[in-house]
Short mmCIF file of C-alpha atoms in Angstrom, two decimals:
data_model
loop_
_atom_site.label_atom_id
_atom_site.label_comp_id
_atom_site.label_asym_id
_atom_site.label_seq_id
_atom_site.Cartn_x
_atom_site.Cartn_y
_atom_site.Cartn_z
CA MET A 1 -66.86 129.36 102.82
CA GLY A 2 -62.92 129.75 103.04
CA ILE A 3 -62.88 133.46 103.93
CA GLY A 4 -59.85 134.56 105.59
CA SER A 5 -57.56 137.67 106.06
CA GLY A 6 -57.45 140.10 103.27
CA ASP A 7 -60.57 138.35 101.37
CA SER A 8 -63.83 140.34 100.43
CA VAL A 9 -67.43 139.69 101.00
CA ALA A 10 -69.67 141.86 98.99
CA VAL A 11 -72.90 143.31 100.41
CA LEU A 12 -75.95 144.31 98.49
CA LEU A 13 -78.32 145.09 101.46
CA ARG A 14 -80.38 147.89 102.51
CA ASN A 15 -80.09 148.98 106.15
CA ASP A 16 -81.06 145.62 107.83
CA VAL A 17 -79.53 143.68 110.60
CA PRO A 18 -77.51 141.10 108.29
CA PHE A 19 -75.63 144.15 107.04
CA PHE A 20 -74.13 144.41 110.56
CA THR A 21 -73.53 140.54 110.81
CA VAL A 22 -71.71 140.49 107.73
CA THR A 23 -69.47 143.52 108.71
CA LEU A 24 -68.73 142.05 112.01
CA ALA A 25 -68.01 138.54 110.67
CA THR A 26 -65.51 139.95 108.30
CA ARG A 27 -63.97 142.00 110.90
CA THR A 28 -63.50 138.92 112.89
CA LEU A 29 -61.90 137.03 110.03
CA GLY A 30 -59.40 140.17 108.87
CA ALA A 31 -61.52 140.16 105.70
CA TYR A 32 -63.04 143.24 104.12
CA ALA A 33 -66.93 143.84 103.97
CA VAL A 34 -67.55 145.59 100.54
CA PRO A 35 -71.01 147.39 100.62
CA ILE A 36 -72.51 148.02 97.21
CA ASN A 37 -74.71 150.90 96.71
CA TRP A 38 -78.20 149.20 96.08
CA HIS A 39 -79.31 151.78 93.44
CA TRP A 40 -76.87 150.48 91.01
CA ARG A 41 -77.61 148.59 87.97
CA ALA A 42 -75.98 145.33 86.94
CA GLY A 43 -73.14 146.79 85.20
CA GLU A 44 -72.06 148.76 88.04
CA ILE A 45 -72.54 145.90 90.59
CA GLU A 46 -70.49 143.80 88.30
CA HIS A 47 -67.75 146.05 88.25
CA VAL A 48 -67.38 145.95 92.16
CA LEU A 49 -67.74 142.35 92.35
CA LEU A 50 -65.04 141.72 89.84
CA ASP A 51 -62.93 144.67 91.01
CA SER A 52 -63.07 143.56 94.68
CA GLY A 53 -62.40 140.21 93.95
CA ALA A 54 -65.29 139.02 96.12
CA LYS A 55 -65.69 135.47 96.92
CA VAL A 56 -69.34 135.71 98.41
CA LEU A 57 -72.35 137.99 97.84
CA VAL A 58 -74.85 138.54 100.51
CA VAL A 59 -78.07 140.32 98.80
CA HIS A 60 -81.50 141.04 99.87
CA ALA A 61 -83.93 138.90 97.99
CA ASP A 62 -85.48 141.89 95.92
CA LEU A 63 -82.27 142.95 94.82
CA LEU A 64 -81.09 139.76 93.48
CA ASP A 65 -82.82 140.02 90.15
CA GLU A 66 -80.58 143.16 89.26
CA ALA A 67 -77.19 141.24 90.41
CA ARG A 68 -78.02 137.61 89.24
CA ARG A 69 -77.00 137.58 85.93
CA VAL A 70 -73.47 139.57 86.36
CA VAL A 71 -72.31 137.35 89.61
CA PRO A 72 -68.86 136.13 88.36
CA ASP A 73 -68.15 132.18 88.33
CA GLY A 74 -67.11 130.96 91.67
CA VAL A 75 -68.74 133.56 93.84
CA GLU A 76 -71.17 132.07 96.50
CA VAL A 77 -74.61 133.93 96.85
CA LEU A 78 -76.38 134.29 100.24
CA VAL A 79 -79.90 135.59 99.93
CA ALA A 80 -81.43 137.50 102.88
CA PRO A 81 -85.28 137.75 102.97
CA THR A 82 -86.34 141.38 102.54
CA PRO A 83 -88.21 142.29 105.65
CA PRO A 84 -91.57 143.84 105.59
CA ALA A 85 -90.58 147.17 106.90
CA LEU A 86 -88.18 147.55 103.92
CA ALA A 87 -90.86 146.43 101.47
CA ASP A 88 -93.44 148.94 102.99
CA ALA A 89 -91.08 151.56 102.66
CA PHE A 90 -89.72 151.02 99.14
CA GLY A 91 -93.20 149.80 97.72
CA ILE A 92 -91.66 146.52 96.89
CA ASP A 93 -93.91 143.54 95.88
CA PRO A 94 -93.95 140.90 98.72
CA ALA A 95 -93.43 138.10 96.30
CA ARG A 96 -89.95 139.50 95.42
CA CYS A 97 -88.91 139.51 99.07
CA VAL A 98 -88.88 135.86 99.74
CA VAL A 99 -85.90 133.68 99.18
CA ALA A 100 -86.37 131.71 96.09
CA GLU A 101 -86.29 127.77 95.91
CA GLY A 102 -82.98 126.70 94.90
CA ASP A 103 -81.27 130.03 96.32
CA MET A 104 -79.10 129.72 99.79
CA ASP A 105 -81.22 131.36 102.46
CA TRP A 106 -79.28 133.33 104.73
CA ASP A 107 -81.27 132.95 107.84
CA ALA A 108 -81.34 129.24 107.57
CA TRP A 109 -77.32 129.07 106.67
CA VAL A 110 -76.57 131.43 109.64
CA ALA A 111 -78.83 129.33 111.87
CA SER A 112 -76.94 126.10 110.84
CA PHE A 113 -73.47 127.04 112.90
CA GLU A 114 -72.46 127.27 116.21
CA PRO A 115 -71.35 130.51 117.70
CA TRP A 116 -67.69 131.51 116.95
CA THR A 117 -65.28 130.95 119.52
CA GLN A 118 -61.94 131.19 117.43
CA ALA A 119 -59.51 134.12 117.87
CA ARG A 120 -59.88 137.19 116.03
CA ALA A 121 -57.72 138.21 113.23
CA GLY A 122 -56.47 141.75 112.79
CA ALA A 123 -59.71 143.58 112.00
CA ALA A 124 -59.95 145.30 108.51
CA VAL A 125 -62.47 148.17 107.92
CA SER A 126 -64.84 147.89 105.31
CA MET A 127 -63.61 148.48 101.84
CA ILE A 128 -65.97 151.57 100.55
CA TYR A 129 -66.05 152.28 96.91
CA THR A 130 -66.37 155.90 96.08
CA SER A 131 -69.57 156.99 94.55
CA GLY A 132 -68.57 157.27 90.85
CA THR A 133 -69.72 160.72 90.09
CA THR A 134 -66.47 160.67 87.93
CA GLY A 135 -65.59 157.65 86.07
CA LYS A 136 -65.84 153.91 87.75
CA PRO A 137 -65.90 153.89 91.35
CA LYS A 138 -62.88 152.83 92.99
CA GLY A 139 -62.34 150.67 96.35
CA VAL A 140 -60.59 151.97 99.21
CA ARG A 141 -58.35 149.50 100.68
CA ARG A 142 -57.07 150.48 103.90
CA ALA A 143 -54.72 148.07 106.24
CA PRO A 144 -55.93 147.14 109.66
CA PHE A 145 -55.45 150.00 112.35
CA THR A 146 -52.48 150.04 114.40
CA ALA A 147 -52.80 150.46 118.24
CA GLU A 148 -51.93 153.99 117.96
CA GLN A 149 -54.25 154.82 115.09
CA ALA A 150 -57.24 152.86 116.88
CA GLY A 151 -56.63 155.26 119.86
CA ALA A 152 -56.79 158.52 117.77
CA LEU A 153 -59.63 156.92 116.02
CA ALA A 154 -61.75 156.43 119.29
CA GLU A 155 -61.11 160.13 119.91
CA ILE A 156 -62.46 161.23 116.44
CA ASN A 157 -65.60 158.88 116.96
CA GLU A 158 -66.24 160.36 120.35
CA GLN A 159 -65.38 164.19 119.76
CA VAL A 160 -66.53 164.58 116.27
CA LEU A 161 -68.96 161.66 115.38
CA GLY A 162 -70.56 161.51 119.06
CA ILE A 163 -70.08 157.79 119.27
CA VAL A 164 -70.02 157.11 123.00
CA PRO A 165 -70.88 153.72 124.79
CA ARG A 166 -74.67 153.01 125.37
CA MET A 167 -75.82 155.74 123.41
CA ARG A 168 -79.14 155.60 121.64
CA THR A 169 -79.00 156.30 117.80
CA LEU A 170 -81.04 156.12 114.74
CA ILE A 171 -79.49 155.41 111.46
CA PRO A 172 -81.31 157.27 108.72
CA ALA A 173 -78.48 157.40 106.10
CA PRO A 174 -77.66 154.27 103.70
CA MET A 175 -74.98 152.10 105.40
CA TYR A 176 -73.07 151.76 102.02
CA HIS A 177 -71.95 155.31 102.18
CA SER A 178 -68.56 155.54 103.85
CA PHE A 179 -69.49 157.74 106.87
CA GLY A 180 -72.80 156.34 107.23
CA ASN A 181 -71.05 152.89 107.45
CA ALA A 182 -68.39 154.05 109.76
CA TYR A 183 -70.64 155.63 112.13
CA ALA A 184 -73.19 152.67 112.48
CA VAL A 185 -70.71 150.22 112.65
CA GLY A 186 -68.86 152.35 115.29
CA ALA A 187 -71.97 152.73 117.34
CA LEU A 188 -72.66 149.10 117.32
CA LEU A 189 -69.17 148.13 118.42
CA VAL A 190 -69.72 150.44 121.53
CA ARG A 191 -72.81 148.62 122.35
CA ALA A 192 -75.38 151.51 121.42
CA HIS A 193 -79.04 151.11 121.16
CA VAL A 194 -79.33 151.23 117.28
CA VAL A 195 -82.49 151.93 115.46
CA LEU A 196 -82.48 151.38 111.56
CA GLN A 197 -84.85 153.66 109.46
CA PRO A 198 -85.74 151.69 106.40
CA ARG A 199 -85.57 154.89 104.36
CA PHE A 200 -85.42 158.47 105.43
CA ASP A 201 -88.70 160.20 105.72
CA PRO A 202 -88.47 163.40 107.72
CA GLU A 203 -91.80 163.13 109.92
CA GLN A 204 -90.86 159.30 110.83
CA LEU A 205 -87.44 160.48 111.77
CA LEU A 206 -89.02 162.70 114.18
CA ALA A 207 -91.50 160.05 115.36
CA LEU A 208 -88.49 157.58 116.05
CA ILE A 209 -86.47 159.98 117.85
CA ASP A 210 -89.54 160.67 120.13
CA ALA A 211 -90.37 157.17 120.58
CA HIS A 212 -86.74 155.84 121.23
CA ARG A 213 -85.62 158.92 123.14
CA ILE A 214 -82.56 159.06 120.67
CA THR A 215 -79.42 160.78 121.85
CA ARG A 216 -77.32 161.10 118.98
CA LEU A 217 -77.43 161.06 115.02
CA PHE A 218 -75.49 161.10 111.95
CA MET A 219 -77.21 163.10 109.03
CA VAL A 220 -76.69 164.64 105.79
CA PRO A 221 -77.76 168.22 104.75
CA THR A 222 -80.57 167.21 102.44
CA MET A 223 -82.13 165.69 105.45
CA PHE A 224 -82.14 169.02 107.30
CA VAL A 225 -83.80 170.69 104.27
CA ARG A 226 -86.51 168.20 104.10
CA LEU A 227 -86.92 168.48 107.86
CA LEU A 228 -87.21 172.19 107.66
CA GLN A 229 -89.97 171.80 104.89
CA LEU A 230 -92.29 170.10 107.16
CA PRO A 231 -95.14 172.30 108.56
CA ALA A 232 -94.46 174.03 111.99
CA ASP A 233 -97.37 171.93 113.46
CA VAL A 234 -95.95 168.61 112.45
CA ARG A 235 -92.38 169.57 113.65
CA ASP A 236 -93.93 170.65 117.17
CA ARG A 237 -95.91 167.27 117.42
CA TYR A 238 -92.76 165.35 118.30
CA ASP A 239 -90.40 165.73 121.34
CA VAL A 240 -86.49 165.85 120.13
CA SER A 241 -85.35 167.08 123.48
CA SER A 242 -83.54 163.77 124.03
CA LEU A 243 -80.80 164.74 121.41
CA GLU A 244 -77.42 165.50 122.71
CA HIS A 245 -75.25 165.37 119.44
CA VAL A 246 -75.90 165.60 115.84
CA VAL A 247 -73.25 165.26 113.23
CA HIS A 248 -73.35 165.77 109.64
CA SER A 249 -71.42 165.85 106.65
CA ALA A 250 -71.27 164.15 103.03
CA ALA A 251 -72.18 167.50 101.21
CA PRO A 252 -72.26 171.09 101.60
CA CYS A 253 -74.94 172.54 104.08
CA PRO A 254 -76.22 175.91 102.95
CA PRO A 255 -75.58 178.28 105.90
CA GLU A 256 -79.48 179.38 106.34
CA VAL A 257 -80.22 175.86 106.59
CA LYS A 258 -77.59 175.07 109.27
CA ARG A 259 -78.48 178.26 111.23
CA ALA A 260 -82.40 177.13 111.24
CA MET A 261 -81.36 173.66 112.58
CA ILE A 262 -79.48 175.07 115.43
CA ASP A 263 -82.21 177.35 116.34
CA TRP A 264 -84.69 174.44 116.33
CA TRP A 265 -82.53 171.76 117.90
CA GLY A 266 -80.23 173.89 119.81
CA PRO A 267 -76.31 174.25 119.77
CA ILE A 268 -75.91 170.38 119.59
CA ILE A 269 -74.95 170.05 115.58
CA THR A 270 -71.33 169.36 114.69
CA GLU A 271 -70.22 169.36 111.25
CA PHE A 272 -67.01 167.74 109.73
CA TYR A 273 -65.06 167.55 106.46
CA GLY A 274 -63.32 164.65 104.98
CA SER A 275 -63.70 162.07 102.39
CA THR A 276 -63.82 158.32 101.92
CA GLU A 277 -60.05 158.30 101.57
CA SER A 278 -59.07 160.54 104.19
CA GLY A 279 -61.66 160.07 107.12
CA PRO A 280 -62.74 163.17 109.19
CA ALA A 281 -60.13 165.74 108.57
CA THR A 282 -61.86 169.16 110.41
CA ALA A 283 -64.74 169.77 112.53
CA CYS A 284 -66.65 172.46 114.02
CA THR A 285 -69.24 172.70 116.74
CA SER A 286 -72.34 174.82 116.63
CA ALA A 287 -70.88 177.57 118.64
CA GLU A 288 -67.43 177.54 116.78
CA TRP A 289 -69.74 177.69 113.33
CA LEU A 290 -71.90 180.42 114.60
CA ALA A 291 -68.65 182.28 115.56
CA LYS A 292 -67.28 181.55 111.55
CA PRO A 293 -70.38 180.96 109.74
CA GLY A 294 -69.67 178.82 106.73
CA THR A 295 -66.62 177.12 108.11
CA VAL A 296 -66.27 173.35 107.97
CA GLY A 297 -63.98 173.41 111.09
CA HIS A 298 -60.48 173.14 112.22
CA PRO A 299 -58.24 170.07 112.05
CA VAL A 300 -58.71 167.35 114.52
CA ALA A 301 -56.72 164.60 116.39
CA GLY A 302 -53.32 165.55 114.91
CA SER A 303 -54.79 166.14 111.24
CA GLU A 304 -53.29 168.73 108.89
CA VAL A 305 -54.71 170.73 106.12
CA VAL A 306 -52.78 172.73 103.34
CA ILE A 307 -54.13 174.75 100.36
CA LEU A 308 -52.02 174.28 97.03
CA GLY A 309 -52.06 176.69 94.15
CA PRO A 310 -51.47 175.45 90.72
CA ASP A 311 -47.58 175.16 91.07
CA GLU A 312 -48.00 173.20 94.21
CA ARG A 313 -47.04 175.97 96.30
CA ALA A 314 -48.66 176.40 99.85
CA LEU A 315 -50.93 179.27 99.75
CA PRO A 316 -51.30 181.99 102.54
CA PRO A 317 -54.67 182.51 104.26
CA ARG A 318 -57.87 183.63 102.31
CA GLU A 319 -56.46 182.60 98.95
CA ILE A 320 -58.40 179.89 97.26
CA GLY A 321 -56.87 176.63 96.05
CA ASP A 322 -56.86 172.78 96.09
CA ILE A 323 -57.57 171.19 99.55
CA TYR A 324 -55.18 168.75 100.82
CA THR A 325 -55.48 166.73 104.16
CA ARG A 326 -53.48 164.44 106.12
CA VAL A 327 -55.36 162.37 108.81
CA PRO A 328 -52.66 160.06 110.71
CA ALA A 329 -55.79 158.28 112.77
CA TYR A 330 -57.03 156.68 109.55
CA GLY A 331 -53.44 155.69 108.07
CA ASP A 332 -52.63 155.39 104.40
CA PHE A 333 -54.87 153.35 102.01
CA THR A 334 -54.49 151.93 98.31
CA TYR A 335 -57.26 151.92 95.53
CA GLN A 336 -57.87 148.58 94.85
CA ARG A 337 -56.25 147.58 91.69
CA ARG A 338 -55.35 151.13 91.00
CA GLU A 339 -52.23 152.46 92.52
CA GLY A 340 -51.56 154.87 89.98
CA SER A 341 -54.88 156.50 90.99
CA ARG A 342 -53.55 156.70 94.49
CA ARG A 343 -50.46 158.62 93.48
CA GLU A 344 -52.44 161.00 91.31
CA ILE A 345 -54.14 162.52 94.59
CA ASP A 346 -50.97 162.55 96.74
CA TRP A 347 -48.66 165.44 97.62
CA LYS A 348 -46.14 164.73 100.26
CA GLY A 349 -48.32 162.32 102.08
CA PHE A 350 -51.33 164.64 101.98
CA ILE A 351 -54.22 163.84 99.72
CA THR A 352 -56.99 165.66 98.06
CA SER A 353 -60.75 164.74 97.11
CA GLY A 354 -60.74 167.41 94.51
CA ASP A 355 -62.37 170.22 96.64
CA ILE A 356 -61.04 173.77 96.51
CA GLY A 357 -61.23 176.10 99.33
CA TYR A 358 -59.22 178.31 101.61
CA LEU A 359 -57.99 178.78 105.41
CA ASP A 360 -58.51 181.87 107.19
CA GLU A 361 -55.90 183.62 109.37
CA ASP A 362 -56.98 181.10 112.27
CA GLY A 363 -56.40 177.89 110.60
CA TRP A 364 -60.36 177.23 110.02
CA LEU A 365 -61.28 175.92 106.65
CA PHE A 366 -63.79 176.77 104.15
CA ILE A 367 -64.94 174.96 101.23
CA SER A 368 -65.76 176.92 97.91
CA ASP A 369 -66.65 173.92 95.72
CA ARG A 370 -65.02 170.93 93.75
CA ARG A 371 -62.42 171.80 91.11
CA ALA A 372 -64.52 169.73 88.63
CA ASP A 373 -67.41 171.87 89.23
CA LEU A 374 -65.86 175.21 89.02
CA ILE A 375 -67.30 177.40 86.28
CA VAL A 376 -65.50 179.99 84.68
CA SER A 377 -67.76 182.38 82.76
CA GLY A 378 -66.32 185.24 81.10
CA GLY A 379 -62.92 184.94 82.69
CA VAL A 380 -64.47 184.89 86.26
CA ASN A 381 -64.95 181.93 88.84
CA VAL A 382 -68.44 180.90 89.76
CA TYR A 383 -68.69 178.63 92.53
CA PRO A 384 -71.92 176.36 92.21
CA ALA A 385 -72.33 175.79 95.93
CA GLU A 386 -72.80 179.55 96.43
CA VAL A 387 -75.44 179.84 94.14
CA GLU A 388 -77.39 176.73 95.22
CA ALA A 389 -77.09 177.87 99.00
CA GLU A 390 -78.95 181.02 97.90
CA LEU A 391 -81.34 178.93 95.97
CA VAL A 392 -82.55 176.55 98.35
CA THR A 393 -83.64 179.52 100.83
CA MET A 394 -86.01 180.53 97.96
CA PRO A 395 -89.97 180.13 98.93
CA GLY A 396 -91.39 177.41 96.65
CA VAL A 397 -87.84 175.75 95.94
CA VAL A 398 -87.38 172.31 97.19
CA ASP A 399 -84.05 171.60 95.70
CA ALA A 400 -81.60 173.14 93.20
CA ALA A 401 -78.26 172.32 91.45
CA VAL A 402 -76.05 174.80 89.30
CA PHE A 403 -73.62 173.62 86.68
CA GLY A 404 -71.72 175.04 83.90
CA VAL A 405 -72.44 174.58 79.74
CA ALA A 406 -70.23 175.52 76.97
CA ASP A 407 -71.17 179.22 75.59
CA PRO A 408 -69.68 180.77 72.43
CA GLU A 409 -69.67 183.94 74.01
CA TYR A 410 -68.54 183.49 77.67
CA GLY A 411 -66.65 180.07 77.67
CA GLU A 412 -69.23 178.59 80.12
CA ALA A 413 -72.69 179.68 81.00
CA VAL A 414 -74.23 179.27 84.39
CA VAL A 415 -77.11 176.99 84.53
CA ALA A 416 -79.46 176.35 87.21
CA ALA A 417 -81.92 173.28 87.72
CA VAL A 418 -84.71 174.05 89.94
CA GLN A 419 -87.10 171.63 91.70
CA ALA A 420 -89.95 173.49 92.77
CA GLU A 421 -92.80 172.69 95.22
CA PRO A 422 -95.87 171.37 93.24
CA GLY A 423 -98.30 174.04 92.62
CA SER A 424 -95.79 176.73 94.06
CA GLY A 425 -96.05 178.43 90.50
CA VAL A 426 -92.34 179.19 90.78
CA THR A 427 -90.82 180.39 87.20
CA ALA A 428 -87.67 180.66 85.82
CA ASP A 429 -87.79 184.63 85.88
CA ASP A 430 -89.05 184.25 89.63
CA VAL A 431 -85.72 182.37 90.11
CA ARG A 432 -83.39 184.78 88.38
CA ALA A 433 -85.08 187.73 90.23
CA PHE A 434 -84.62 186.32 93.76
CA LEU A 435 -80.96 185.64 92.86
CA SER A 436 -80.36 189.00 91.32
CA ALA A 437 -81.17 190.67 94.61
CA ARG A 438 -78.72 188.35 96.49
CA ILE A 439 -75.75 187.78 94.55
CA ALA A 440 -73.57 189.45 91.89
CA ARG A 441 -75.08 189.67 88.52
CA TYR A 442 -72.27 187.31 86.91
CA LYS A 443 -73.32 184.73 89.24
CA VAL A 444 -77.03 184.56 88.40
CA PRO A 445 -77.86 181.75 86.02
CA ARG A 446 -78.08 182.99 82.50
CA ARG A 447 -80.39 179.69 81.96
CA VAL A 448 -83.02 178.25 84.27
CA GLU A 449 -84.51 174.49 83.82
CA LEU A 450 -87.34 173.66 85.93
CA VAL A 451 -87.11 169.96 86.81
CA ASN A 452 -89.55 167.28 88.77
CA GLU A 453 -86.43 165.88 90.61
CA LEU A 454 -82.50 166.13 90.94
CA PRO A 455 -80.31 163.19 90.39
CA ARG A 456 -79.12 162.88 93.99
CA GLU A 457 -77.49 159.94 96.01
CA ALA A 458 -79.46 159.29 99.27
CA THR A 459 -76.36 160.87 100.93
CA GLY A 460 -77.15 164.19 99.17
CA LYS A 461 -74.34 164.01 96.69
CA LEU A 462 -75.36 165.16 93.31
CA TYR A 463 -74.67 163.74 89.78
CA ARG A 464 -74.11 167.03 87.84
CA ARG A 465 -72.88 164.99 84.85
CA LYS A 466 -76.51 163.64 84.60
CA LEU A 467 -77.83 166.99 84.84
CA ARG A 468 -75.31 168.07 82.01
CA ASP A 469 -76.17 165.25 79.83
CA ALA A 470 -79.98 165.82 80.05
CA TYR A 471 -79.51 169.51 79.29
CA HIS A 472 -77.90 168.68 76.10
CA GLN A 473 -80.23 166.20 75.08
CA ALA A 474 -82.94 168.48 75.57
CA ALA A 475 -81.38 171.48 74.02
CA ASP A 476 -84.06 171.79 71.25
CA GLY A 477 -86.74 172.20 74.03
CA GLU A 478 -86.34 175.61 75.41
CA ALA A 479 -89.82 176.16 77.04
CA THR A 480 -88.20 176.64 80.67
CA ARG A 481 -84.81 178.28 79.65
CA THR A 482 -84.24 181.87 80.12
CA GLY A 483 -81.62 184.07 78.64
CA PRO A 484 -79.55 187.00 80.08
#
């Protein structure tokens, strides 16, 4: 199809073998695999196809309807049948899972070629598009790693991500996500035994760990929460003693959740902090986290972290400011077609992902929240992540999100959206009473909304903008809102 060095191939696939095939093929040619979030709608898919300049789209049959009408002229489309395991997991009509007549069948197309025997080009990493929680998603285009960077990356993969040759791993996170992708592809490259879970299900995850004697995992905190919500007899039904290393990232992990997982699975849980742009910047083991509860780690493999104030002055320990990191192992990057956006997040070669936090006296990093999510109520800073960490420990609460809305008296008012267990009877007053006993009064939400479900990515990332929009749209319906 004419794909060569620097070209792009879009991948609109759930966790399935063709995802690996495309990724390895593009690496061989020095081209970029461009994973697309399969939750996205036609307009979002079109943006990535146009912005990335993709020449080919590989798509699961059931996802083609959404993409077909926005595929640019000249883009070749290869359609992979959606396997029964995925159809069952997502409740997809089997009739939508087969390749339609007239479409190019991925399996038949691949089978028509002899194995590739030509020399490899310089391997490029996948071009991941940021999730687009603010504005349109941006493609992170990174140059192929130098030999020195590849060596440092291998060290990070082993010590932080736990990727070692011949390991036995399970992929429950979607591979369109930056770290889920890096972990899954890294595991395949060291000839790991890789099990793909079609869709995260907590009990099925335990069953797969037991059945395949899984030794290493990459997870996100919402998975921990759902695992801990399983009844004790269900958790005890499966043997997870084969686990040696579990790494998590992508979203804040409430301290009580982290502690409960360490109590259950043992001191095998490593956490790291980073971004699509930076790669892993800090990490901590279970022992290190227990010694400094709440930390997201110390800089890894030559990485550096600095906290900047409003005047771009480096702040001393314990002062909260913008977090900037530099990870030499990952090298530099540009945003596809948006060099100006790249400069906006740069400070002397350090970059920020919009998080705020502090370093302690020993150089350990603590995250307070995202700058964009900070609530200033009555002139006082309220960090949503702190309130959420308390809320998810409340009996009867499945999930929670905290955000700010305009308030004529306080500037911003704290609002909590709470997803309760069906039949739990949790009320807005219950939520406020629970929090009042645990956090300062000014942090307790002035308004509480009970919701059926929160708008989260499969990675656990929360779309607060959607919550704010929904809140304002429902401004006339005050049934579940409480005042101060």
